[in-house]
CSV table of N, CA and C in Angstrom, one decimal:
chain,number,residue,atom,x,y,z
W,1,MET,N,103.9,77.7,93.7
W,1,MET,CA,103.0,78.8,93.4
W,1,MET,C,103.6,80.1,94.0
W,2,ASN,N,103.8,81.1,93.2
W,2,ASN,CA,104.3,82.3,93.7
W,2,ASN,C,103.2,83.2,94.2
W,3,PHE,N,103.5,84.3,94.8
W,3,PHE,CA,102.5,85.2,95.4
W,3,PHE,C,101.5,85.7,94.4
W,4,THR,N,101.9,86.1,93.3
W,4,THR,CA,101.0,86.6,92.3
W,4,THR,C,100.0,85.5,91.9
W,5,GLN,N,100.4,84.3,91.7
W,5,GLN,CA,99.5,83.2,91.3
W,5,GLN,C,98.6,82.9,92.5
W,6,PHE,N,99.1,83.0,93.7
W,6,PHE,CA,98.2,82.8,94.9
W,6,PHE,C,97.1,83.9,94.9
W,7,LYS,N,97.5,85.1,94.7
W,7,LYS,CA,96.6,86.2,94.8
W,7,LYS,C,95.5,86.0,93.8
W,8,ARG,N,95.8,85.6,92.6
W,8,ARG,CA,94.9,85.4,91.5
W,8,ARG,C,93.9,84.3,91.9
W,9,ALA,N,94.5,83.2,92.4
W,9,ALA,CA,93.7,82.0,92.7
W,9,ALA,C,92.7,82.3,93.8
W,10,VAL,N,93.1,83.1,94.8
W,10,VAL,CA,92.2,83.5,95.9
W,10,VAL,C,91.1,84.3,95.4
W,11,ARG,N,91.4,85.3,94.5
W,11,ARG,CA,90.3,86.1,94.0
W,11,ARG,C,89.3,85.3,93.1
W,12,ILE,N,89.8,84.4,92.4
W,12,ILE,CA,88.9,83.5,91.6
W,12,ILE,C,88.0,82.7,92.5
W,13,VAL,N,88.6,82.1,93.5
W,13,VAL,CA,87.8,81.3,94.4
W,13,VAL,C,86.8,82.1,95.2
W,14,ALA,N,87.2,83.3,95.6
W,14,ALA,CA,86.4,84.1,96.5
W,14,ALA,C,85.6,85.2,95.7
W,15,GLN,N,85.4,85.0,94.4
W,15,GLN,CA,84.8,86.0,93.5
W,15,GLN,C,83.5,86.6,94.1
W,16,PRO,N,82.6,85.9,94.8
W,16,PRO,CA,81.4,86.6,95.3
W,16,PRO,C,81.6,87.5,96.4
W,17,LEU,N,82.8,87.4,97.1
W,17,LEU,CA,83.1,88.3,98.2
W,17,LEU,C,83.5,89.7,97.7
W,18,ASN,N,83.3,90.7,98.5
W,18,ASN,CA,83.7,92.0,98.2
W,18,ASN,C,85.2,92.1,98.0
W,19,THR,N,85.8,92.8,97.1
W,19,THR,CA,87.2,92.8,96.9
W,19,THR,C,87.8,94.2,97.2
W,20,MET,N,87.1,95.0,97.9
W,20,MET,CA,87.6,96.3,98.4
W,20,MET,C,87.2,96.4,99.9
W,21,PRO,N,88.0,97.0,100.7
W,21,PRO,CA,87.7,97.1,102.1
W,21,PRO,C,86.4,97.9,102.3
W,22,ASP,N,85.5,97.3,103.1
W,22,ASP,CA,84.2,97.9,103.3
W,22,ASP,C,84.0,98.4,104.7
W,23,PRO,N,84.0,99.7,105.0
W,23,PRO,CA,83.9,100.2,106.3
W,23,PRO,C,82.6,99.7,107.0
W,24,ALA,N,81.5,99.4,106.2
W,24,ALA,CA,80.3,99.0,106.8
W,24,ALA,C,80.3,97.5,107.2
W,25,TYR,N,81.4,96.8,106.8
W,25,TYR,CA,81.5,95.4,107.1
W,25,TYR,C,82.8,95.1,107.9
W,26,LYS,N,83.1,96.1,108.8
W,26,LYS,CA,84.3,95.9,109.6
W,26,LYS,C,84.2,94.8,110.6
W,27,ASN,N,85.3,94.1,110.9
W,27,ASN,CA,85.4,93.1,112.0
W,27,ASN,C,85.1,93.9,113.3
W,28,PRO,N,84.2,93.5,114.1
W,28,PRO,CA,83.9,94.2,115.3
W,28,PRO,C,85.0,94.1,116.4
W,29,LEU,N,86.0,93.3,116.2
W,29,LEU,CA,87.1,93.2,117.1
W,29,LEU,C,88.2,94.3,116.8
W,30,ASN,N,88.1,95.0,115.7
W,30,ASN,CA,89.0,96.1,115.4
W,30,ASN,C,89.0,97.1,116.5
W,31,VAL,N,90.2,97.6,116.9
W,31,VAL,CA,90.2,98.7,117.8
W,31,VAL,C,89.9,100.0,117.0
W,32,PRO,N,89.3,101.0,117.7
W,32,PRO,CA,89.0,102.2,117.0
W,32,PRO,C,90.2,102.9,116.4
W,33,GLY,N,90.1,103.5,115.2
W,33,GLY,CA,91.2,104.2,114.6
W,33,GLY,C,91.0,104.1,113.1
W,34,SER,N,92.0,104.5,112.4
W,34,SER,CA,91.9,104.6,110.9
W,34,SER,C,92.1,103.3,110.2
W,35,TYR,N,92.8,102.3,110.7
W,35,TYR,CA,93.0,101.0,110.0
W,35,TYR,C,92.0,100.0,110.5
W,36,TYR,N,91.5,99.2,109.6
W,36,TYR,CA,90.6,98.1,110.0
W,36,TYR,C,90.7,97.0,109.0
W,37,ASN,N,90.2,95.8,109.5
W,37,ASN,CA,90.0,94.6,108.6
W,37,ASN,C,88.5,94.5,108.5
W,38,ASP,N,88.1,94.1,107.3
W,38,ASP,CA,86.7,93.9,107.2
W,38,ASP,C,86.5,92.3,107.2
W,39,MET,N,85.2,91.9,107.1
W,39,MET,CA,84.9,90.5,107.3
W,39,MET,C,85.2,89.6,106.1
W,40,ASN,N,85.9,90.2,105.1
W,40,ASN,CA,86.3,89.4,103.9
W,40,ASN,C,87.7,88.7,104.1
W,41,CYS,N,88.2,88.9,105.3
W,41,CYS,CA,89.5,88.3,105.6
W,41,CYS,C,89.4,86.7,105.4
W,42,ILE,N,90.5,86.2,104.8
W,42,ILE,CA,90.5,84.7,104.5
W,42,ILE,C,91.5,84.0,105.4
W,43,ASP,N,92.0,84.7,106.4
W,43,ASP,CA,93.0,84.0,107.4
W,43,ASP,C,94.3,83.6,106.7
W,44,CYS,N,94.8,84.4,105.8
W,44,CYS,CA,96.0,84.0,105.1
W,44,CYS,C,97.3,84.3,105.8
W,45,ASP,N,97.2,85.1,106.9
W,45,ASP,CA,98.3,85.5,107.7
W,45,ASP,C,99.3,86.4,107.1
W,46,LEU,N,99.0,87.0,105.9
W,46,LEU,CA,100.0,87.9,105.3
W,46,LEU,C,100.1,89.2,106.2
W,47,CYS,N,99.0,89.7,106.6
W,47,CYS,CA,99.0,91.0,107.4
W,47,CYS,C,99.8,90.8,108.7
W,48,HIS,N,99.5,89.7,109.4
W,48,HIS,CA,100.2,89.5,110.6
W,48,HIS,C,101.7,89.2,110.4
W,49,GLY,N,102.0,88.6,109.3
W,49,GLY,CA,103.4,88.3,109.0
W,49,GLY,C,104.2,89.6,108.7
W,50,ILE,N,103.5,90.6,108.1
W,50,ILE,CA,104.1,91.9,107.8
W,50,ILE,C,104.1,92.8,108.9
W,51,ALA,N,103.0,92.9,109.6
W,51,ALA,CA,102.8,93.9,110.7
W,51,ALA,C,102.2,93.2,111.9
W,52,PRO,N,103.0,92.4,112.6
W,52,PRO,CA,102.4,91.7,113.8
W,52,PRO,C,102.0,92.6,115.0
W,53,GLY,N,102.6,93.8,115.0
W,53,GLY,CA,102.2,94.7,116.0
W,53,GLY,C,100.8,95.4,115.8
W,54,THR,N,100.3,95.2,114.6
W,54,THR,CA,99.0,95.8,114.3
W,54,THR,C,97.9,94.8,114.1
W,55,PHE,N,98.2,93.6,113.5
W,55,PHE,CA,97.1,92.6,113.2
W,55,PHE,C,97.3,91.4,114.1
W,56,LYS,N,96.1,90.9,114.6
W,56,LYS,CA,96.1,89.7,115.4
W,56,LYS,C,95.0,88.8,114.9
W,57,ARG,N,95.2,87.5,115.1
W,57,ARG,CA,94.2,86.5,114.7
W,57,ARG,C,93.2,86.3,115.8
W,58,ASP,N,91.9,86.2,115.3
W,58,ASP,CA,90.8,85.8,116.2
W,58,ASP,C,90.7,84.3,115.9
W,59,ASP,N,91.1,83.5,116.9
W,59,ASP,CA,91.1,82.0,116.7
W,59,ASP,C,89.7,81.5,116.6
W,60,ASP,N,88.7,82.1,117.2
W,60,ASP,CA,87.4,81.6,117.1
W,60,ASP,C,86.7,81.8,115.7
W,61,GLU,N,87.0,82.9,115.1
W,61,GLU,CA,86.4,83.2,113.8
W,61,GLU,C,87.4,82.8,112.6
W,62,GLY,N,88.7,82.6,112.9
W,62,GLY,CA,89.6,82.3,111.9
W,62,GLY,C,89.9,83.5,110.9
W,63,MET,N,90.0,84.7,111.5
W,63,MET,CA,90.3,85.8,110.7
W,63,MET,C,91.1,86.8,111.5
W,64,TYR,N,91.7,87.8,110.8
W,64,TYR,CA,92.5,88.8,111.5
W,64,TYR,C,91.7,90.1,111.7
W,65,PHE,N,92.2,90.8,112.7
W,65,PHE,CA,91.6,92.1,113.0
W,65,PHE,C,92.7,93.1,113.5
W,66,VAL,N,92.4,94.4,113.5
W,66,VAL,CA,93.4,95.4,114.0
W,66,VAL,C,93.3,95.4,115.5
W,67,TRP,N,94.3,95.0,116.2
W,67,TRP,CA,94.3,94.9,117.6
W,67,TRP,C,95.0,96.1,118.2
W,68,ARG,N,95.8,96.8,117.4
W,68,ARG,CA,96.5,98.0,117.8
W,68,ARG,C,96.8,98.9,116.6
W,69,GLN,N,96.4,100.1,116.7
W,69,GLN,CA,96.6,101.0,115.6
W,69,GLN,C,98.1,101.4,115.4
W,70,PRO,N,98.6,101.4,114.2
W,70,PRO,CA,100.0,101.8,114.0
W,70,PRO,C,100.2,103.3,114.4
W,71,VAL,N,101.4,103.6,115.0
W,71,VAL,CA,101.6,104.9,115.5
W,71,VAL,C,102.9,105.5,114.9
W,72,THR,N,104.0,104.7,114.9
W,72,THR,CA,105.3,105.2,114.5
W,72,THR,C,105.3,105.1,112.9
W,73,PRO,N,106.2,105.9,112.3
W,73,PRO,CA,106.3,105.8,110.8
W,73,PRO,C,106.6,104.4,110.4
W,74,GLU,N,107.4,103.6,111.1
W,74,GLU,CA,107.7,102.3,110.7
W,74,GLU,C,106.4,101.4,110.8
W,75,GLU,N,105.7,101.5,111.9
W,75,GLU,CA,104.4,100.8,112.0
W,75,GLU,C,103.4,101.1,110.9
W,76,ILE,N,103.3,102.4,110.6
W,76,ILE,CA,102.4,102.8,109.5
W,76,ILE,C,102.9,102.3,108.2
W,77,ALA,N,104.2,102.3,107.9
W,77,ALA,CA,104.7,101.7,106.7
W,77,ALA,C,104.4,100.2,106.6
W,78,LYS,N,104.5,99.5,107.7
W,78,LYS,CA,104.2,98.1,107.7
W,78,LYS,C,102.7,97.8,107.5
W,79,ALA,N,101.8,98.7,108.1
W,79,ALA,CA,100.4,98.5,107.9
W,79,ALA,C,100.0,98.8,106.5
W,80,GLU,N,100.6,99.8,105.9
W,80,GLU,CA,100.4,100.1,104.5
W,80,GLU,C,100.8,99.0,103.6
W,81,ARG,N,102.0,98.4,103.9
W,81,ARG,CA,102.4,97.2,103.1
W,81,ARG,C,101.4,96.1,103.2
W,82,ALA,N,101.0,95.8,104.4
W,82,ALA,CA,100.0,94.8,104.6
W,82,ALA,C,98.7,95.1,103.9
W,83,ARG,N,98.3,96.3,103.9
W,83,ARG,CA,97.1,96.7,103.2
W,83,ARG,C,97.2,96.5,101.7
W,84,ASP,N,98.4,96.9,101.1
W,84,ASP,CA,98.7,96.7,99.7
W,84,ASP,C,98.8,95.2,99.3
W,85,THR,N,99.2,94.4,100.2
W,85,THR,CA,99.5,93.0,100.0
W,85,THR,C,98.3,92.1,100.1
W,86,CYS,N,97.3,92.5,100.9
W,86,CYS,CA,96.1,91.7,101.2
W,86,CYS,C,95.5,91.1,100.0
W,87,PRO,N,95.4,89.8,99.8
W,87,PRO,CA,94.8,89.3,98.6
W,87,PRO,C,93.3,89.5,98.5
W,88,MET,N,92.6,89.8,99.6
W,88,MET,CA,91.2,90.0,99.5
W,88,MET,C,90.9,91.5,99.6
W,89,GLU,N,91.9,92.4,99.7
W,89,GLU,CA,91.7,93.8,99.9
W,89,GLU,C,90.8,94.0,101.1
W,90,ALA,N,91.0,93.3,102.2
W,90,ALA,CA,90.1,93.4,103.3
W,90,ALA,C,90.6,94.4,104.4
W,91,ILE,N,91.8,95.0,104.1
W,91,ILE,CA,92.3,95.9,105.1
W,91,ILE,C,92.0,97.3,104.5
W,92,GLY,N,91.4,98.1,105.4
W,92,GLY,CA,91.0,99.5,105.0
W,92,GLY,C,91.7,100.5,105.8
W,93,ARG,N,91.6,101.7,105.3
W,93,ARG,CA,92.1,102.9,106.1
W,93,ARG,C,91.2,104.0,105.9
W,94,GLU,N,90.7,104.6,106.9
W,94,GLU,CA,89.8,105.8,106.8
W,94,GLU,C,90.7,107.0,107.2
W,95,SER,N,90.4,108.1,106.5
W,95,SER,CA,91.2,109.3,106.8
W,95,SER,C,90.6,110.1,107.9
């Protein structure tokens, strides 16, 4: 299964869940700042694989959160890539 097929399968299985980042549904473990994960995270590890300096897994809940806001242009680019790649669109950015 390639990534596109995976993303489609996840969306079909998770249809009732919100498919856009929802600032009202943020993971409470996110640090303050513009990037956040909402509670629709499915623990796929894509965000952490792309931007490990920004996203960390909560082992108790089985989902990821923003543990450090990206600062450098490289970190921001990685956070944006993770946001664009998230199959649940659970990563948001507030301006």
